[in-house]
Short mmCIF file of C-alpha atoms and ligand atoms in Angstrom, two decimals:
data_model
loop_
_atom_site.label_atom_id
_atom_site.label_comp_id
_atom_site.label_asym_id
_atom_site.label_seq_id
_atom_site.Cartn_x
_atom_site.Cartn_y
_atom_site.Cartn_z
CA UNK A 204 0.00 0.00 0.00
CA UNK A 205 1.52 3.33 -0.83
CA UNK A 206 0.71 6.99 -0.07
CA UNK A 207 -0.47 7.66 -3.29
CA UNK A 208 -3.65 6.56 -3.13
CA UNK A 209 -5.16 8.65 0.10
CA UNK A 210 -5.11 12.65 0.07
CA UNK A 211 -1.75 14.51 1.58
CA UNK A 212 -3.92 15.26 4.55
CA UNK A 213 -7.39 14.36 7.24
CA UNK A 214 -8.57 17.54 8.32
CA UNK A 215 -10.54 17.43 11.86
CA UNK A 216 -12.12 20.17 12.20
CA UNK A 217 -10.77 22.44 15.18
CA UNK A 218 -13.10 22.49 18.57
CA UNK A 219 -13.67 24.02 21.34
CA UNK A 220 -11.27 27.27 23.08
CA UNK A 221 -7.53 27.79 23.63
CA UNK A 222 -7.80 28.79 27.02
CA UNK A 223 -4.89 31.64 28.83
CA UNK A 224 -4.22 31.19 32.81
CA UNK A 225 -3.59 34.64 34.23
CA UNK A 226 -2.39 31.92 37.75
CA UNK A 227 1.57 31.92 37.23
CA UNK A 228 2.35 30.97 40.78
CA UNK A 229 -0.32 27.91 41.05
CA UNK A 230 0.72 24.49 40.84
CA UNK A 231 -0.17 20.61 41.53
CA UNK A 232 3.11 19.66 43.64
CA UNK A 233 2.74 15.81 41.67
CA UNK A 234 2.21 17.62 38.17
CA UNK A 235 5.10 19.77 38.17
CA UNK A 236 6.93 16.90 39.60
CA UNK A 237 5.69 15.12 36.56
CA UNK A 238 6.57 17.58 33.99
CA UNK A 239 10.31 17.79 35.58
CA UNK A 240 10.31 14.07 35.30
CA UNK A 241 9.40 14.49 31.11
CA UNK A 242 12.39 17.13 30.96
CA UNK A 243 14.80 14.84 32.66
CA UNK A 244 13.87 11.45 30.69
CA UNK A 245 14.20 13.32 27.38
CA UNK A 246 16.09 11.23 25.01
CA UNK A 247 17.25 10.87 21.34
CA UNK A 248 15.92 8.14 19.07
CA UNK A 249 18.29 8.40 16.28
CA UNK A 250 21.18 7.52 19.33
CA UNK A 251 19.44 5.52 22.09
CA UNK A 252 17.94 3.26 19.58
CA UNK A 253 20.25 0.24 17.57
CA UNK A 254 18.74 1.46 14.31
CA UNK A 255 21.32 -1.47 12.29
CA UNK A 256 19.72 -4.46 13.97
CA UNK A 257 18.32 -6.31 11.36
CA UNK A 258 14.73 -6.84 10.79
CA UNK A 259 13.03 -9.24 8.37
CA UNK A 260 10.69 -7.47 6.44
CA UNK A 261 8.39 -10.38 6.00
CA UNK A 262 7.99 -10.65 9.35
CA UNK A 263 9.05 -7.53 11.35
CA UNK A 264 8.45 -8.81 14.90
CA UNK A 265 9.74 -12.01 13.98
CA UNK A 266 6.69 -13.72 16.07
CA UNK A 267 6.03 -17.68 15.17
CA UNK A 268 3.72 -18.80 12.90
CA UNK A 269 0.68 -20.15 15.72
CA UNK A 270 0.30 -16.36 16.74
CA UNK A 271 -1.80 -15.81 13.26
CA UNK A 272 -4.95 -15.76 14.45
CA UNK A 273 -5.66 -17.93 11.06
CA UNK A 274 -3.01 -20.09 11.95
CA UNK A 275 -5.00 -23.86 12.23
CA UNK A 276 -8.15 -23.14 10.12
CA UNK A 277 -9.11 -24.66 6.94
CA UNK A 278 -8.23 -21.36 5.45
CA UNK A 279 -4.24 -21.21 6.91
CA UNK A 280 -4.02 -25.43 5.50
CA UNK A 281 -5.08 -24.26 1.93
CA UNK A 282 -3.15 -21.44 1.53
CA UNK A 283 0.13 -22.08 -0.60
CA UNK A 284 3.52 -21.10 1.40
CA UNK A 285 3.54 -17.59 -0.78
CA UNK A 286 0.33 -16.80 0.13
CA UNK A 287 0.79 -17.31 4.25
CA UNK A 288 4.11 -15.13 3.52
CA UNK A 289 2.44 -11.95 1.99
CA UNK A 290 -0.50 -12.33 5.03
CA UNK A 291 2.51 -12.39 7.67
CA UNK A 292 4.04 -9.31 5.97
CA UNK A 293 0.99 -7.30 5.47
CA UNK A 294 0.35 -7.90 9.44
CA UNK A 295 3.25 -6.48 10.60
CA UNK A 296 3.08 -3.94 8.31
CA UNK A 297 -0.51 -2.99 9.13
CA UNK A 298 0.12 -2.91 13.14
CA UNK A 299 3.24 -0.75 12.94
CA UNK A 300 1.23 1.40 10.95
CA UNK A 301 -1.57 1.39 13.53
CA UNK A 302 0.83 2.01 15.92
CA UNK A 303 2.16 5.11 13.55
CA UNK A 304 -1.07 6.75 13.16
CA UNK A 305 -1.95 6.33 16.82
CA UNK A 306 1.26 8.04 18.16
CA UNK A 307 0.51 11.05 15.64
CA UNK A 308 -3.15 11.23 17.13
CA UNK A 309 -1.21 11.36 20.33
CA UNK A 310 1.09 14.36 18.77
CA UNK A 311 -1.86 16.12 17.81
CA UNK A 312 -4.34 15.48 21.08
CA UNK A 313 -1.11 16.57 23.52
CA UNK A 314 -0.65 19.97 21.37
CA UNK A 315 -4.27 20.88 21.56
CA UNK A 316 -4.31 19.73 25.55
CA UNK A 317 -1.39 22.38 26.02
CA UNK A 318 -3.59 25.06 24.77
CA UNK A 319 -6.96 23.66 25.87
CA UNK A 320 -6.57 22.56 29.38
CA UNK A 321 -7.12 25.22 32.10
CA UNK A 322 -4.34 24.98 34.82
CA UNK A 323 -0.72 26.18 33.94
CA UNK A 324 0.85 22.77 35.43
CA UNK A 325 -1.53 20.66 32.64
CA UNK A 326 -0.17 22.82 30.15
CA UNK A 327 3.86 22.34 31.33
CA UNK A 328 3.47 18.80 31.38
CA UNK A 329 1.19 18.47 28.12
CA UNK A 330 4.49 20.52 26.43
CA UNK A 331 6.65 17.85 27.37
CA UNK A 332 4.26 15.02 26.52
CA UNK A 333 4.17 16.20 22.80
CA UNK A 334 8.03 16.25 22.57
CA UNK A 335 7.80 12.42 23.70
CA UNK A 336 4.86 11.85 21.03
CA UNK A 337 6.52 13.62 18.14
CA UNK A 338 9.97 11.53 18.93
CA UNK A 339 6.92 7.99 18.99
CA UNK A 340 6.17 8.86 15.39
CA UNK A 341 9.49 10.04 14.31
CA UNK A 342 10.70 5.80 15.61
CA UNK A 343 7.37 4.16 13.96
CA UNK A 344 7.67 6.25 10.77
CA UNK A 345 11.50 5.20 10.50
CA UNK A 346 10.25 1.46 11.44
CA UNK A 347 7.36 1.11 9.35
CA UNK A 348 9.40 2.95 6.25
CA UNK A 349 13.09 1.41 6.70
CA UNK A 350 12.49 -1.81 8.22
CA UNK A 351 9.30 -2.90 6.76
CA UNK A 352 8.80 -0.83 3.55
CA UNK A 353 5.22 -0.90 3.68
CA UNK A 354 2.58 1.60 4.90
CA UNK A 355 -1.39 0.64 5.91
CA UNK A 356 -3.82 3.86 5.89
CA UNK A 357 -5.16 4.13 9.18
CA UNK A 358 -7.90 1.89 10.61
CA UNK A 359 -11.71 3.09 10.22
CA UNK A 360 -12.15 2.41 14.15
CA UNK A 361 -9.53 4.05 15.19
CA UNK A 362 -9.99 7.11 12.89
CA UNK A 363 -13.70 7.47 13.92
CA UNK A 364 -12.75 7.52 17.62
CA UNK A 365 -9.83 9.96 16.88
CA UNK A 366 -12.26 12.35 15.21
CA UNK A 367 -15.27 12.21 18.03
CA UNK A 368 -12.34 12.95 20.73
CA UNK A 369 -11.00 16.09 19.05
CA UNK A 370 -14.38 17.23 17.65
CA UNK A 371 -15.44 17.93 21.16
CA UNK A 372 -14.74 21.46 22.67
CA UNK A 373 -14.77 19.53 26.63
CA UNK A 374 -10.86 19.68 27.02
CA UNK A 375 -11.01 16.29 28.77
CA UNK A 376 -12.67 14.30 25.83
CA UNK A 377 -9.81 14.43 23.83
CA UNK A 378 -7.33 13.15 26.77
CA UNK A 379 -9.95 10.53 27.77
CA UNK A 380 -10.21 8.90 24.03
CA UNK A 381 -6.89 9.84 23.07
CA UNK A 382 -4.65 9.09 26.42
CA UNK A 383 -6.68 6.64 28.00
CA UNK A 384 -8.43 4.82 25.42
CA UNK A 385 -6.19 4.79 22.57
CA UNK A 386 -2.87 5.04 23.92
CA UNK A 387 -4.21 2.53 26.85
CA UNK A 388 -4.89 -0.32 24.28
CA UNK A 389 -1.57 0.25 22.38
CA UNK A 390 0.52 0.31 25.38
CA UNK A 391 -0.77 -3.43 25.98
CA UNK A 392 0.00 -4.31 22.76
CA UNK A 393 3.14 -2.74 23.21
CA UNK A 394 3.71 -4.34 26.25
CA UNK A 395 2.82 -8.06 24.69
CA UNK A 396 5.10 -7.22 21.66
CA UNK A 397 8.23 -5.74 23.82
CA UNK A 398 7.90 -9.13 25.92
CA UNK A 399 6.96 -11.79 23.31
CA UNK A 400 8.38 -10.76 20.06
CA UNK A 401 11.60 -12.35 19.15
CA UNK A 402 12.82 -9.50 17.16
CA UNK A 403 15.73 -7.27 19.44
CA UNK A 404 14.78 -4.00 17.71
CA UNK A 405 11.30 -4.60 17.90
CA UNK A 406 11.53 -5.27 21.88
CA UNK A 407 13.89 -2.01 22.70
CA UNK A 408 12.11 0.53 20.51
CA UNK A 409 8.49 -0.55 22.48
CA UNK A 410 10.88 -0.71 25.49
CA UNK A 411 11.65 3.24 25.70
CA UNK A 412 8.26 4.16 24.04
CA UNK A 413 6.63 2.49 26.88
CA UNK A 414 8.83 4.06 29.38
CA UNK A 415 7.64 8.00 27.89
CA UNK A 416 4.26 6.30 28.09
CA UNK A 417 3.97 5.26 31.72
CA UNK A 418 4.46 9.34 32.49
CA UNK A 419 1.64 9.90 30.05
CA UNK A 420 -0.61 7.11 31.73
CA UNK A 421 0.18 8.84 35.07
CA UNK A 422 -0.63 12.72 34.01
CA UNK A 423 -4.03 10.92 32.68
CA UNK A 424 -4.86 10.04 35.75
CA UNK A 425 -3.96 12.98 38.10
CA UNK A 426 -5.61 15.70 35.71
CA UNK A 427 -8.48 13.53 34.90
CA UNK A 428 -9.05 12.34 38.40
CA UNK A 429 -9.25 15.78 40.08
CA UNK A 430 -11.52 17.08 37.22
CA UNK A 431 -14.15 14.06 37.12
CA UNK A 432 -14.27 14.39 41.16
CA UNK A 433 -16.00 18.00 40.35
CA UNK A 434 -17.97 16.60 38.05
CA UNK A 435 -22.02 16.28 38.29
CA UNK A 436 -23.36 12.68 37.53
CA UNK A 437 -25.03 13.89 34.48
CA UNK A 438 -21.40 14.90 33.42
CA UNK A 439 -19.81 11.70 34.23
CA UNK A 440 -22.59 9.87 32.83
CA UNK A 441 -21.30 11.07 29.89
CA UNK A 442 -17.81 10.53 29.51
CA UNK A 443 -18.94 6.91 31.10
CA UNK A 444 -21.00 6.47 27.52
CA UNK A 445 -18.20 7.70 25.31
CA UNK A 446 -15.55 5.29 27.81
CA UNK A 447 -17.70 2.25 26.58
CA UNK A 448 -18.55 3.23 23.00
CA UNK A 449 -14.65 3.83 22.68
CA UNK A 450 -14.21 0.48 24.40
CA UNK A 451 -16.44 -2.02 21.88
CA UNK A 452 -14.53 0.25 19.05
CA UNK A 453 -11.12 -0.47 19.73
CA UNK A 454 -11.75 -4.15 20.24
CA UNK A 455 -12.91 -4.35 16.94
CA UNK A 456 -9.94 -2.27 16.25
CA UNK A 457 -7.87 -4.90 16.06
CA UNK A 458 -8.99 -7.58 13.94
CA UNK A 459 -6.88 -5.83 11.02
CA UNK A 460 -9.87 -7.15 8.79
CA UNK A 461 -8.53 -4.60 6.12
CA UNK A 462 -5.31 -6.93 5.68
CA UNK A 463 -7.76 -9.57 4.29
CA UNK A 464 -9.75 -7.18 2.39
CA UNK A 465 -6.49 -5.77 0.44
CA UNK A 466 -5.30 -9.18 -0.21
CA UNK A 467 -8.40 -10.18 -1.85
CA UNK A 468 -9.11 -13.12 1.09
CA UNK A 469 -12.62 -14.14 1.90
CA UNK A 470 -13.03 -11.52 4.81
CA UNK A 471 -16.63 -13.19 6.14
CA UNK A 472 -14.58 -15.92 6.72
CA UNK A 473 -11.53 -14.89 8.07
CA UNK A 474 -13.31 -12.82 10.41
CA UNK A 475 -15.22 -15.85 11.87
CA UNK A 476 -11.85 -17.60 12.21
CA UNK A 477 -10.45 -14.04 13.89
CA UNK A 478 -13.86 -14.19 16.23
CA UNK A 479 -13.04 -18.22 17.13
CA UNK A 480 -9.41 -18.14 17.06
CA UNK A 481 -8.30 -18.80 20.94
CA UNK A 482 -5.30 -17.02 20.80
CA UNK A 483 -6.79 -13.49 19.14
CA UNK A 484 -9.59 -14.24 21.95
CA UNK A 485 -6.33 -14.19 24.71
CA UNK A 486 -5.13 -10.56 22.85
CA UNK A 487 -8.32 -9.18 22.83
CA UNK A 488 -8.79 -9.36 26.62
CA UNK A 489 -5.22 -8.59 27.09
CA UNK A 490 -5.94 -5.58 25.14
CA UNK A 491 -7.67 -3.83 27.80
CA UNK A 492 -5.97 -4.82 30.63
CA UNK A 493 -4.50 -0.80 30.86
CA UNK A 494 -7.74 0.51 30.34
CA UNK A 495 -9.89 -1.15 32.79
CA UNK A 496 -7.45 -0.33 36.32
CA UNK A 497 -7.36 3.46 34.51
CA UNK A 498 -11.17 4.13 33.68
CA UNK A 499 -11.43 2.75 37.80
CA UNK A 500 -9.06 5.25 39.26
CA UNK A 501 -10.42 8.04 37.57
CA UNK A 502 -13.57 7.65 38.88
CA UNK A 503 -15.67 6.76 35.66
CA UNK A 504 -16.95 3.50 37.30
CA UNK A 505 -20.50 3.22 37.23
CA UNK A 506 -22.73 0.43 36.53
CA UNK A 507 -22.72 1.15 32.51
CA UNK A 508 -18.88 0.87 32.49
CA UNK A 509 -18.90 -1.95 35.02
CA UNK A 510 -21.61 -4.06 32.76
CA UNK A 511 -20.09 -3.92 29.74
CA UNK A 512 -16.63 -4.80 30.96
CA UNK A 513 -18.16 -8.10 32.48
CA UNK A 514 -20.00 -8.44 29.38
CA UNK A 515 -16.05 -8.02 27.37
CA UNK A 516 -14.52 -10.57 30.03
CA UNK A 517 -12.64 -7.97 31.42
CA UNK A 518 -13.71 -6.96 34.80
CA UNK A 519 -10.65 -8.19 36.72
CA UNK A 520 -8.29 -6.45 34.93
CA UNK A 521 -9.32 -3.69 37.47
CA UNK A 522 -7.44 -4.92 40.25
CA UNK A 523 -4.32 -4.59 38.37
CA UNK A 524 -1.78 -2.70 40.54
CA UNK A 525 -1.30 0.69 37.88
CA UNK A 526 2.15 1.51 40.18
CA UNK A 527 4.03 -1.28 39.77
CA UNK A 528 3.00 -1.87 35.96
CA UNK A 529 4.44 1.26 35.41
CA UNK A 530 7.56 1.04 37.67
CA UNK A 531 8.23 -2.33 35.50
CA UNK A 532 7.86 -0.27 32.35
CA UNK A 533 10.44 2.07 33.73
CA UNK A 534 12.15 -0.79 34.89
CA UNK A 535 12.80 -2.84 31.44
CA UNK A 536 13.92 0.44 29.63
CA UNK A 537 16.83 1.08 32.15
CA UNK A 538 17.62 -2.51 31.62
CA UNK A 539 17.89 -2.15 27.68
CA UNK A 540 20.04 1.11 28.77
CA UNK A 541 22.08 -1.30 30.73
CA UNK A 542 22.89 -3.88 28.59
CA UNK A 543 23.41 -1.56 25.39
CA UNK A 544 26.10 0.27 27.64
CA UNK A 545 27.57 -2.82 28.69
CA UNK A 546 27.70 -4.27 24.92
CA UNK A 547 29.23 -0.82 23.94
CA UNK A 548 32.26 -1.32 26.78
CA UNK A 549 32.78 -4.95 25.40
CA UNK A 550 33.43 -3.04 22.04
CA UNK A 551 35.68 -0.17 23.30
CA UNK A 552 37.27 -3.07 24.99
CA UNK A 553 38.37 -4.77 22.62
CA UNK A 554 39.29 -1.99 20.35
CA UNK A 555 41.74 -0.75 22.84
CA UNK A 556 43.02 -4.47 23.24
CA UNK A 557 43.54 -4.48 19.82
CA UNK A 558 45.29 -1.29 19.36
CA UNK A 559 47.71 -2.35 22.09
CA UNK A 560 48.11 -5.83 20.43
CA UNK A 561 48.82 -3.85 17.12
CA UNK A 562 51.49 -1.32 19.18
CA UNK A 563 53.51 -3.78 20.67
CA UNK A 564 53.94 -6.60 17.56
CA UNK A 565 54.70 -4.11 14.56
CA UNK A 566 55.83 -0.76 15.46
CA UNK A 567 59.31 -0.29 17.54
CA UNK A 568 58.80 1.43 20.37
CA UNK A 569 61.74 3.95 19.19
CA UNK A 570 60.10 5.04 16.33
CA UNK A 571 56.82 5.98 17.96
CA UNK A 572 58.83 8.11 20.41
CA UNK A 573 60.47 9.80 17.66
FE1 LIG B 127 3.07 7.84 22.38
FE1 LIG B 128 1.55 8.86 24.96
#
């Protein structure tokens, strides 16, 4: 799939107010702590990241064959060797894309929080947040474009849910869909990728995304959960309806059916294998595992939310301890820091080794002092 065949650009349509705080002194000790945080953890993805690990571009995240959720049906036996090869390809290349168009939603939902939100410490912390989503699409673009070589348009779901956040003028809706919704399901699948996929780029690049991501997870929470505390119920009622909506949305979200469609499959049938298949079934509920203990601590957890996750399978996920997912998200980025350091001294190492190797067998010591 190429660029050619979509316009340059989507225009959304611009909502709501850019707001000005005339409250310079005013500030949430645990946001501005938050937005010093995103100005120390600032990093470069051109140097951070091992850009010249190899990835196959048939399959970029390198996973094994029984993780197709066709993988076992009729459909998967029939198909000829080729044929499995192009679907593997066009899956990767349609979830780093996903992942692509997501991150710029982010980029463009953090810029309009910096000049929607109220308070001067949202807006600090929003600033940094869009330098961390702007460096998330500069390291899918280069993925998707060096390391794969093919592009997907973005998904209708995930589109539609873009647009209703940033066509409302409520500053929160946008966060809510965007931060918590959104980015909630993708850091899962992040998370699933960075620890399953056998790829090494794949793993470090979702690695120190996640790590930028656990900030934006917490600034979700504290903003949103002192502004839904002052809300009235008819208020949270509705961010409660748009919460589930978005919820059924992104599940669907994820059954890539458009991968079949483009490569002429019999979608019908693939997406009854998709709705069977036990390990897409496992994903799925995995997929919301961020959301659910989120949605809870914010305080949008009445019996409308509550039903449907019971009805998606997906009510425990709520006793998930947010903390220490986080501090492990932290955690496996400083390890990745670790052991890149460590393979870099091995290097220097030896290079030194070698040069003093090199000084001692062919150059006479008199000379050099010459
Ligand atoms: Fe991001
Ligand atoms: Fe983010």
């Amino acid at each position: 799939m190429t660029a050619t065949d979509r316009p340059a650009t989507w225009d959304v349509p611009l909502a709501g107010a850019t707001r000005f705080t005339w409250d310079y002194d005013a500030g949430r000790e645990r946001l501005l702590g938050l937005y010093q945080k995103g100005k120390d953890k600032q990093w470069d993805a051109r140097t951070r990241i091992d850009w010249d690990v190899e990835v196959d571009p048939d399959n970029a995240a390198g996973m094994p064959d029984s993780f197709h959720p066709l993988h076992g049906s009729e459909l998967w036996d029939r198909m000829p060797e080729s044929a499995r090869t192009e679907l593997v390809r066009d899956q990767n290349s349609w979830l780093f894309s996903q992942f692509l168009h997501g991150e710029q939603g982010a980029l463009n939902v953090s810029a309009r929080i910096v000049e929607s939100v109220p308070d001067l410490d949202s807006k600090f912390y929003a600033a940094t947040q869009t330098m961390d989503e702007a460096r998330h699409v500069e390291i899918f673009a280069r993925f998707v474009r060096e390391k794969i070589g093919a592009e997907y348009p973005i998904n209708r779901d995930l589109a539609r849910l873009l647009e209703e956040s940033l066509s409302d003028g409520r500053w929160d809706l946008p966060y809510l869909g965007m931060q918590v919704l959104i980015e909630g399901l993708a850091l899962a699948a992040f998370g699933l990728y960075r620890d399953i996929a056998p790829n090494p780029l794949v793993k470090q690049l979702l690695a120190y995304v996640m790590q930028d991501e656990a900030r934006h997870v917490a600034f979700g929470r504290l903003a949103l959960k002192d502004y839904y505390a002052e809300l009235t119920e008819k208020e949270r009622a509705e961010r409660e309806e748009f919460v589930v909506e978005g919820c059924y949305l992104m599940r669907e979200r994820f059954k890539g059916l458009e991968v079949y469609e483009r490569l002429g499959l019999p979608v019908a049938e693939c997406a009854a294998y998709v709705d069977r298949s036990e390990v897409f079934l496992l994903f799925q509920s995995h997929l919301l595992s961020r959301i659910v203990p989120v949605v809870r601590d914010i305080g949008l957890w009445g019996d409308r939310v509550r039903d449907a996750y019971a009805d998606m399978g997906v009510l425990d996920h709520a006793k998930a301890d947010l903390e220490e997912l986080m501090r492990q998200d932290e955690q496996v980025a400083e390890t990745y820091d670790r052991e890149r350091d460590e393979r870099e001294l091995a290097v220097r190492r030896a290079e030194v080794e070698a040069a003093i190797t090199l000084g001692r067998g062919d150059e006479p010591p008199a000379r050099n002092a010459g």
